[in-house]
GROMACS .gro file of C-alpha atoms in nm:
model
   73
    1UNK     CA    1   9.491   9.219   9.396
    2UNK     CA    2   9.733   9.020   9.179
    3UNK     CA    3   9.993   9.143   8.929
    4UNK     CA    4  10.203   8.926   8.698
    5UNK     CA    5  10.533   9.065   8.571
    6UNK     CA    6  10.855   8.906   8.442
    7UNK     CA    7  10.761   8.555   8.554
    8UNK     CA    8  10.666   8.670   8.903
    9UNK     CA    9  10.318   8.688   9.049
   10UNK     CA   10  10.275   8.968   9.305
   11UNK     CA   11   9.995   8.907   9.554
   12UNK     CA   12   9.860   9.170   9.792
   13UNK     CA   13   9.646   8.933  10.001
   14UNK     CA   14   9.806   8.774  10.307
   15UNK     CA   15   9.531   8.513  10.315
   16UNK     CA   16   9.581   8.414   9.950
   17UNK     CA   17   9.956   8.396  10.011
   18UNK     CA   18   9.900   8.159  10.303
   19UNK     CA   19   9.663   7.948  10.091
   20UNK     CA   20   9.922   7.913   9.814
   21UNK     CA   21  10.192   7.817  10.061
   22UNK     CA   22   9.965   7.552  10.213
   23UNK     CA   23   9.908   7.419   9.860
   24UNK     CA   24  10.284   7.373   9.821
   25UNK     CA   25  10.390   7.688   9.638
   26UNK     CA   26  10.714   7.844   9.758
   27UNK     CA   27  10.703   8.207   9.861
   28UNK     CA   28  10.992   8.374   9.678
   29UNK     CA   29  10.998   8.700   9.874
   30UNK     CA   30  10.799   8.945  10.081
   31UNK     CA   31  10.829   9.306   9.972
   32UNK     CA   32  10.691   9.648  10.055
   33UNK     CA   33  10.391   9.779   9.866
   34UNK     CA   34  10.495  10.124   9.754
   35UNK     CA   35  10.137  10.252   9.759
   36UNK     CA   36  10.053  10.148  10.116
   37UNK     CA   37  10.211  10.028  10.439
   38UNK     CA   38  10.128   9.664  10.362
   39UNK     CA   39  10.342   9.380  10.229
   40UNK     CA   40  10.327   9.208   9.892
   41UNK     CA   41  10.403   8.839   9.845
   42UNK     CA   42  10.600   8.716   9.544
   43UNK     CA   43  10.556   8.375   9.382
   44UNK     CA   44  10.695   8.231   9.056
   45UNK     CA   45  10.423   8.244   8.791
   46UNK     CA   46  10.286   7.920   8.645
   47UNK     CA   47   9.964   7.776   8.510
   48UNK     CA   48   9.940   7.562   8.824
   49UNK     CA   49   9.960   7.876   9.038
   50UNK     CA   50   9.684   8.041   8.833
   51UNK     CA   51   9.465   7.730   8.883
   52UNK     CA   52   9.527   7.734   9.259
   53UNK     CA   53   9.435   8.102   9.275
   54UNK     CA   54   9.109   8.025   9.093
   55UNK     CA   55   9.038   7.738   9.337
   56UNK     CA   56   9.099   7.970   9.634
   57UNK     CA   57   8.763   8.141   9.590
   58UNK     CA   58   8.568   7.816   9.628
   59UNK     CA   59   8.781   7.638   9.890
   60UNK     CA   60   8.532   7.660  10.175
   61UNK     CA   61   8.742   7.439  10.405
   62UNK     CA   62   9.034   7.684  10.386
   63UNK     CA   63   8.813   7.990  10.439
   64UNK     CA   64   8.657   7.825  10.745
   65UNK     CA   65   9.009   7.756  10.878
   66UNK     CA   66   9.127   8.110  10.800
   67UNK     CA   67   8.827   8.267  10.972
   68UNK     CA   68   8.942   8.106  11.298
   69UNK     CA   69   9.292   8.253  11.270
   70UNK     CA   70   9.374   8.547  11.497
   71UNK     CA   71   9.354   8.884  11.326
   72UNK     CA   72   9.687   9.057  11.282
   73UNK     CA   73   9.690   9.409  11.418
   0.00000   0.00000   0.00000
């Protein structure tokens, strides 16, 4: 799930956050999701970020890499 507010994009997916960081986007902050016990990841909003998020769904090389990562408990 992704929310955009006040120039900040809030991402609820750890995997998408990792993908964006690998693509060169700087993680601004990690915060608490008030509705669950999970974290949210904050990035500065931009058209380039929106394009990268759209590319995430079809980046098979990244998803193959991510599937080999250890699962966080």
